[in-house]
GROMACS .gro file of C-alpha atoms in nm:
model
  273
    1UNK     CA    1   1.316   0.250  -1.121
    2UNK     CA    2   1.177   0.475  -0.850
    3UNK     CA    3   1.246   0.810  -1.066
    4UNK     CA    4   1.112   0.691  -1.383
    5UNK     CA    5   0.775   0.600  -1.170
    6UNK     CA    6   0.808   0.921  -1.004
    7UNK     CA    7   0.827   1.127  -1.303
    8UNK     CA    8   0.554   0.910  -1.482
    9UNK     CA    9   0.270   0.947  -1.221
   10UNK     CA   10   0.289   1.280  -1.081
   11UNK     CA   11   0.094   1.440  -1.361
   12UNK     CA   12  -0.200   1.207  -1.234
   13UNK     CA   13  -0.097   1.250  -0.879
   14UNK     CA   14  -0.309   1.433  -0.605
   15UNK     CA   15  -0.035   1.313  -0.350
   16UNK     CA   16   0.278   1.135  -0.300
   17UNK     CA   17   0.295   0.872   0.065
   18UNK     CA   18   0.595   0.708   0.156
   19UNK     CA   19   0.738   0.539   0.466
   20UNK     CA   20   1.062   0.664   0.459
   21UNK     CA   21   1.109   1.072   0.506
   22UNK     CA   22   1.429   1.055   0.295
   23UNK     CA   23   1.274   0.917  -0.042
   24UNK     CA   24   0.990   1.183   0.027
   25UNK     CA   25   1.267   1.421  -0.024
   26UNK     CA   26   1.383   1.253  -0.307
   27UNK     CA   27   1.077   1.267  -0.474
   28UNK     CA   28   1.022   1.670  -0.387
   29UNK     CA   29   1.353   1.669  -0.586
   30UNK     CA   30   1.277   1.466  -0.881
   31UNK     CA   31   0.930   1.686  -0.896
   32UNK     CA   32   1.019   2.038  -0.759
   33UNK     CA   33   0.707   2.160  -0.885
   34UNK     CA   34   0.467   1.954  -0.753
   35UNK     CA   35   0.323   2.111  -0.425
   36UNK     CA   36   0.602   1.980  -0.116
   37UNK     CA   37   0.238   1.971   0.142
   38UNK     CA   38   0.134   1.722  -0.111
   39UNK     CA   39   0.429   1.466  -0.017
   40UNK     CA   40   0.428   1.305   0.310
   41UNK     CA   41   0.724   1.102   0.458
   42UNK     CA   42   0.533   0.880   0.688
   43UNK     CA   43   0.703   0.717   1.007
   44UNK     CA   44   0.659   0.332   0.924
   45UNK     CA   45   0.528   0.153   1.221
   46UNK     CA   46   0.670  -0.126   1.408
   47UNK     CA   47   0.398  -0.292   1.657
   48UNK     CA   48   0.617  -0.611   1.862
   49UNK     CA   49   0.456  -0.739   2.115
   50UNK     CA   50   0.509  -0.570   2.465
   51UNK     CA   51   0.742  -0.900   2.626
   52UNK     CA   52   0.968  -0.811   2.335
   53UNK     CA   53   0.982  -0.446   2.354
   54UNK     CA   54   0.994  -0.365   2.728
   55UNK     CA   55   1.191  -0.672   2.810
   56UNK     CA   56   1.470  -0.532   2.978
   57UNK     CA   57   1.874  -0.496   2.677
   58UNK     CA   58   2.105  -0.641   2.957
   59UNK     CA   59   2.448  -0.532   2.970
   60UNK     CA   60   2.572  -0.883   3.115
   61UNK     CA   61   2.803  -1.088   2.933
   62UNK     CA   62   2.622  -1.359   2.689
   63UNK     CA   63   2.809  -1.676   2.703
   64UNK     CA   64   2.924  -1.820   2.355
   65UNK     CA   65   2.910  -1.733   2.004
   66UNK     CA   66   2.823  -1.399   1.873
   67UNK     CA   67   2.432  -1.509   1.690
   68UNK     CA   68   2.326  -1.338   1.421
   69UNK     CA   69   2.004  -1.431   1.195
   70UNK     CA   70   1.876  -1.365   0.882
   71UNK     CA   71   1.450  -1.315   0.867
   72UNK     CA   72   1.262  -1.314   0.594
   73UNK     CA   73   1.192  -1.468   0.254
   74UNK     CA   74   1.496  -1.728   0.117
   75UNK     CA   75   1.566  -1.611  -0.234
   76UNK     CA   76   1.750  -1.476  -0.460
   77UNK     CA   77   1.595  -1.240  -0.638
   78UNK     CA   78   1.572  -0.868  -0.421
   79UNK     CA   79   1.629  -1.048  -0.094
   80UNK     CA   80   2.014  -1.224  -0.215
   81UNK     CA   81   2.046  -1.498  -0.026
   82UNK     CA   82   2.290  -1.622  -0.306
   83UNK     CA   83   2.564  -1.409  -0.099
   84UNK     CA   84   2.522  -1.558   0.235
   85UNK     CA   85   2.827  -1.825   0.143
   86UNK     CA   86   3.009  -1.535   0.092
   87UNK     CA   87   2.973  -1.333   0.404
   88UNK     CA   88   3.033  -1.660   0.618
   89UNK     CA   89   3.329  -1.710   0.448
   90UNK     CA   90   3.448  -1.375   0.544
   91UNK     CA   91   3.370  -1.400   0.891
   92UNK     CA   92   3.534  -1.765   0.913
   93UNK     CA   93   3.856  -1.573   0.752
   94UNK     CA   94   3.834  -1.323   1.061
   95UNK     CA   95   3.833  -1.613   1.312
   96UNK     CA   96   3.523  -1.441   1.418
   97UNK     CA   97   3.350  -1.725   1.657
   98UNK     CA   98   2.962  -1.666   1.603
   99UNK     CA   99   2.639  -1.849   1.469
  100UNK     CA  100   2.404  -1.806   1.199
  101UNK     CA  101   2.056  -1.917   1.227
  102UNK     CA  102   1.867  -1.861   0.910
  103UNK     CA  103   1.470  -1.808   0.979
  104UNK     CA  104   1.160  -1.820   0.693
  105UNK     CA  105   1.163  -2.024   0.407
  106UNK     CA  106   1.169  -1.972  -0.060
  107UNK     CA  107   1.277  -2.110  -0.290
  108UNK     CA  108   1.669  -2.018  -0.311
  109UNK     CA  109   1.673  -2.265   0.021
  110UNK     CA  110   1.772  -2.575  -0.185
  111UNK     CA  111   2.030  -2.417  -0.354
  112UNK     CA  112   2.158  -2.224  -0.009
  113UNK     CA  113   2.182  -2.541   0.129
  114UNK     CA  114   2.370  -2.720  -0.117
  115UNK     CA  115   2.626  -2.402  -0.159
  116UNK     CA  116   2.673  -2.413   0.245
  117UNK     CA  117   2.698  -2.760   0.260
  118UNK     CA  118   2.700  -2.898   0.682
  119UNK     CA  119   2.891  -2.560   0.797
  120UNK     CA  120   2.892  -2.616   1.160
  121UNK     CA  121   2.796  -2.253   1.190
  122UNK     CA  122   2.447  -2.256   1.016
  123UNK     CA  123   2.094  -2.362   1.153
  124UNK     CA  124   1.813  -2.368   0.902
  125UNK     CA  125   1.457  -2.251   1.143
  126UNK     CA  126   1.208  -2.279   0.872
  127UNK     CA  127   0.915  -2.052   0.861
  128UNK     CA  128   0.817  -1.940   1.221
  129UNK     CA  129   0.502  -1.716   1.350
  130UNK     CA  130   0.341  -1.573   1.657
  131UNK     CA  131   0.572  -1.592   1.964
  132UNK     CA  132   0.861  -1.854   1.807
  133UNK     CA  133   0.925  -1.537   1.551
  134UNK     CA  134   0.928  -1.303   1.875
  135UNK     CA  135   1.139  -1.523   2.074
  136UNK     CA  136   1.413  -1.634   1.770
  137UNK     CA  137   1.430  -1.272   1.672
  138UNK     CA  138   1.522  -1.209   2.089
  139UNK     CA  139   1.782  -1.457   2.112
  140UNK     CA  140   1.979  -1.289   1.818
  141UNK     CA  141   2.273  -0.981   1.870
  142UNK     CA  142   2.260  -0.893   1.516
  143UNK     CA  143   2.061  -0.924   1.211
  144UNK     CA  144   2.168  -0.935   0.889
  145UNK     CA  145   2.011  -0.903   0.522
  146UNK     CA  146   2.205  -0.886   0.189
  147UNK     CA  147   1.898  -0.702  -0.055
  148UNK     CA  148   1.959  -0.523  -0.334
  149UNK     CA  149   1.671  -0.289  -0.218
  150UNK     CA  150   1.425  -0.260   0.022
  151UNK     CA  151   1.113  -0.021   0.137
  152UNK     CA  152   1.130   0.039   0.520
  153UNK     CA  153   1.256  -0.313   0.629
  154UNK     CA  154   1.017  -0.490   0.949
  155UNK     CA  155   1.222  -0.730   1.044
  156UNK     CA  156   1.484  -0.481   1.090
  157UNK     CA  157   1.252  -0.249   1.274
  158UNK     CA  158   1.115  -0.553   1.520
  159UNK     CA  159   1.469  -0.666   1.570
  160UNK     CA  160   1.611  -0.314   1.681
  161UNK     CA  161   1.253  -0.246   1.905
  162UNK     CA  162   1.451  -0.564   2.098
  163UNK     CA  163   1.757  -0.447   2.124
  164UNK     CA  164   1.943  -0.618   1.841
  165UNK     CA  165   2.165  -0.432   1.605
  166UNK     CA  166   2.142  -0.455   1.265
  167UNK     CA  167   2.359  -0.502   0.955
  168UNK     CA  168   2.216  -0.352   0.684
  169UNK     CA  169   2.275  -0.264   0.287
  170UNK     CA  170   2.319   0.092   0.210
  171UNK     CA  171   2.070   0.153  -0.125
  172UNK     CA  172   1.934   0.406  -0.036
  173UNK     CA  173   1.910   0.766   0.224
  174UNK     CA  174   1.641   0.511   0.393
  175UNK     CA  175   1.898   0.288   0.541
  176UNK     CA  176   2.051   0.535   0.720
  177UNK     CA  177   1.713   0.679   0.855
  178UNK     CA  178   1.611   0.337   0.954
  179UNK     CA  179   1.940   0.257   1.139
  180UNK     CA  180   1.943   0.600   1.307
  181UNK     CA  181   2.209   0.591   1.568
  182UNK     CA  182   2.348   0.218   1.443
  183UNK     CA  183   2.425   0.335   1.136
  184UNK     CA  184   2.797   0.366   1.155
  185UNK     CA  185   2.797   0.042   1.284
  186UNK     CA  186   2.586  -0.124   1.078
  187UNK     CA  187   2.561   0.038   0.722
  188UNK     CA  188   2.765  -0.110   0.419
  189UNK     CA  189   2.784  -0.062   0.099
  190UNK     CA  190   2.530  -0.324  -0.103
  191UNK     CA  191   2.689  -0.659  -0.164
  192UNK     CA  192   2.998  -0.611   0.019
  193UNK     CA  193   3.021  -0.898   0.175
  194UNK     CA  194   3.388  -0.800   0.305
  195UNK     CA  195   3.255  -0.474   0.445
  196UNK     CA  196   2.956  -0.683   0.622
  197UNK     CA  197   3.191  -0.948   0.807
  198UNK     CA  198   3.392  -0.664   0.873
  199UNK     CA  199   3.101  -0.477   1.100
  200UNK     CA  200   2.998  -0.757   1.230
  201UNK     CA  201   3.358  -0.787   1.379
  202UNK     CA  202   3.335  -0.448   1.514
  203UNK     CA  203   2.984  -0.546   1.661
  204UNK     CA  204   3.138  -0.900   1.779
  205UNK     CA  205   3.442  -0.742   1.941
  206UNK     CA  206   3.250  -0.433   2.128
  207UNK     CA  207   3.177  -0.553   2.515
  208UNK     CA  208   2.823  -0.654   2.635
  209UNK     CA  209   2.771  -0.303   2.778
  210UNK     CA  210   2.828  -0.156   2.472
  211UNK     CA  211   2.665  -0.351   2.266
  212UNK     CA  212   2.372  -0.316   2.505
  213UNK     CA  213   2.369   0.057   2.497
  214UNK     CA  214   2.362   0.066   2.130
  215UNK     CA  215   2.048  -0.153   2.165
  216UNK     CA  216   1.889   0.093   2.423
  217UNK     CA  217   1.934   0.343   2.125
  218UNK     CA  218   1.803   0.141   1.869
  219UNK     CA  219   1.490   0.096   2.016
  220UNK     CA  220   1.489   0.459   2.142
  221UNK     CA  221   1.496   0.563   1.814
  222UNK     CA  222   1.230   0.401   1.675
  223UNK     CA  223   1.011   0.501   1.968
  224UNK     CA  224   0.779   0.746   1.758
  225UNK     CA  225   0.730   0.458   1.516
  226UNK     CA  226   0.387   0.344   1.670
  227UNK     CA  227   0.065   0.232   1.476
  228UNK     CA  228  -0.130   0.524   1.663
  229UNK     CA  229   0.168   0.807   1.488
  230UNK     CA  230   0.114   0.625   1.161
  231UNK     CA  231  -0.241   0.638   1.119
  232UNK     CA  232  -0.285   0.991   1.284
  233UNK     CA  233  -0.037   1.140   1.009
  234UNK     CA  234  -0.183   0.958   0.726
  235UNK     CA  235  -0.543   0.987   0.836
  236UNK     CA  236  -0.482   1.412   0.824
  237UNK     CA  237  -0.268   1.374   0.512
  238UNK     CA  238  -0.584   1.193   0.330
  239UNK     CA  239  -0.831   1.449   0.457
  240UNK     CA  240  -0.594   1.763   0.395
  241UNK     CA  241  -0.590   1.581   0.023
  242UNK     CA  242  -0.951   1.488  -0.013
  243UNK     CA  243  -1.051   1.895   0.054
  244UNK     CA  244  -0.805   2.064  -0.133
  245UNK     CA  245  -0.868   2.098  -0.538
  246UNK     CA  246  -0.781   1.866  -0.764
  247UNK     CA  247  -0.442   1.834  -0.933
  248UNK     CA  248  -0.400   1.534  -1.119
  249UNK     CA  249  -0.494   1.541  -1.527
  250UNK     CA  250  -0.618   1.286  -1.681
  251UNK     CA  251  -0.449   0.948  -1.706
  252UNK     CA  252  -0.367   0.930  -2.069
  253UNK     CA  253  -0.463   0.611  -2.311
  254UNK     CA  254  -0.288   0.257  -2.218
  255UNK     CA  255   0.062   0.244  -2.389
  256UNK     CA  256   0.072  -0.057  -2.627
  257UNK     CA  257   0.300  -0.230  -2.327
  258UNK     CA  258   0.061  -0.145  -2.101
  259UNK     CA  259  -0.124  -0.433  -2.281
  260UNK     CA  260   0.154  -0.695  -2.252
  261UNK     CA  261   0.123  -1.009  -2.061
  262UNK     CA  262   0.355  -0.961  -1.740
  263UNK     CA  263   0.552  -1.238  -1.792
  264UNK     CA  264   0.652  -1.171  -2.154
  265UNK     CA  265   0.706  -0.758  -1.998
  266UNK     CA  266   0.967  -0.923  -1.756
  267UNK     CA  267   1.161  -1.147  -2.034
  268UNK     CA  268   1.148  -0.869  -2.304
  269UNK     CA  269   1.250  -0.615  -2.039
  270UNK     CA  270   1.454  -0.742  -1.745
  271UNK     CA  271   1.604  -0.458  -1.631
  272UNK     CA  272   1.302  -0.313  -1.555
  273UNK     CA  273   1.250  -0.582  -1.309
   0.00000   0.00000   0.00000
């Protein structure tokens, strides 16, 4: 519902922020009057800790299966765990010969479980922090998410400052911006899970060396992507916004929804949701 929310607030908007330069454009479009200086595509930051992000993206061969992972929250809703039975099933089809390790925890990981049953290619991590998130995330050549949508995704970002490709949903201009270079490798089209298996066959099937050089470009690319570049551009954005005059009107009187418990909102309108 991004262009309904766009088109909503910018009559009591002073500014528009976002962390992906593509739906900044996307909202100069939906608003072409509203002042383009006012609307700042911010580069999203990505802070790993140094051991991950100046370890060295070896070309040498990596004995066994191809790993992928999966980070983040287990459900269904937005994050679609419901079509990871799917994709493995695809890849088994392929004969691709690979693992996948499935790290955080929600509450679609009953039901995962019981759809995957004891695949011999699956590992279950649990929640992990601190350095055993660093050093999982490191021991992966791929990772892969299944959402329906996204903002600026961090695991993706931390995995790629480490060298690892990524296999990603296309929902959005943002997927593209956030794969940079990896995106015709790892972009396809959302809940594919055919079109998935098959890049991950393509990534499986490319040698060490290359697979290592599109690393060294993944993490290239996000180079600019540091905390200190973040809050510099958002610190003069606020300040350029804080002297210049006023533009929103007034916020109008609460809607009668507006007044709505949330959780009779969702049930009375889903697809909002």
């Amino acid at each position: 519902n991004l262009d309904e929310l766009v088109l909503k607030s910018a009559p009591q908007a002073d500014g528009f922020l976002s962390v992906s330069k593509a739906m900044a454009e996307r909202v100069r479009q939906l608003v072409p009057d509203f002042p383009r200086e006012r609307i700042l595509g911010l580069s999203y930051f990505v802070d790993p800790p140094p051991e991950l992000a100046q370890r060295e993206i070896s070309a040498a061969p990596r004995p066994g299966p191809f790993r992928l992972g999966y980070a983040g929250r287990i459900r269904e809703a937005q994050k679609r765990l419901d079509r990871l039975p799917a994709l493995l099933a695809e890849l088994d089809r392929r004969g691709v010969d690979y693992v996948f390790e499935v790290m955080g925890d929600g509450p679609y990981e009953p039901k995962l479980r019981e759809q995957i049953g004891a695949h011999p290619r699956v590992k279950f991590l649990g929640w992990r922090g601190g350095p055993d998130y660093w050093e999982t995330i490191a021991g992966w050549q791929a990772l892969v998410l299944f959402s329906d949508f996204e903002g600026f995704s961090r695991a993706g970002m931390e995995a790629m400052m480490g060298g690892v490709l990524l296999v990603y949903p296309q929902f959005s201009a943002a997927g593209a911006e956030l794969l940079g270079p990896l995106a015709p490798h790892g972009l396809y089209p959302v809940g594919d899970m055919a079109a998935a298996a098959e890049r991950i066959a393509r990534l499986a099937a490319l040698s060490s060396g290359e697979r290592a050089g599109l690393g060294r470009l993944a993490r290239q690319h996000l180079a600019a992507h540091s905390p200190d570049n973040y809050l510099a551009a958002y610190r003069k954005f606020i300040n350029e916004l804080r002297d210049a005059p006023p533009r929103a009107r007034p916020v109008p009187p609460p809607a009668w929804h507006d007044w709505m418990l949330l959780g009779l909102y969702t049930r009375l309108f889903p697809g909002r949701f």
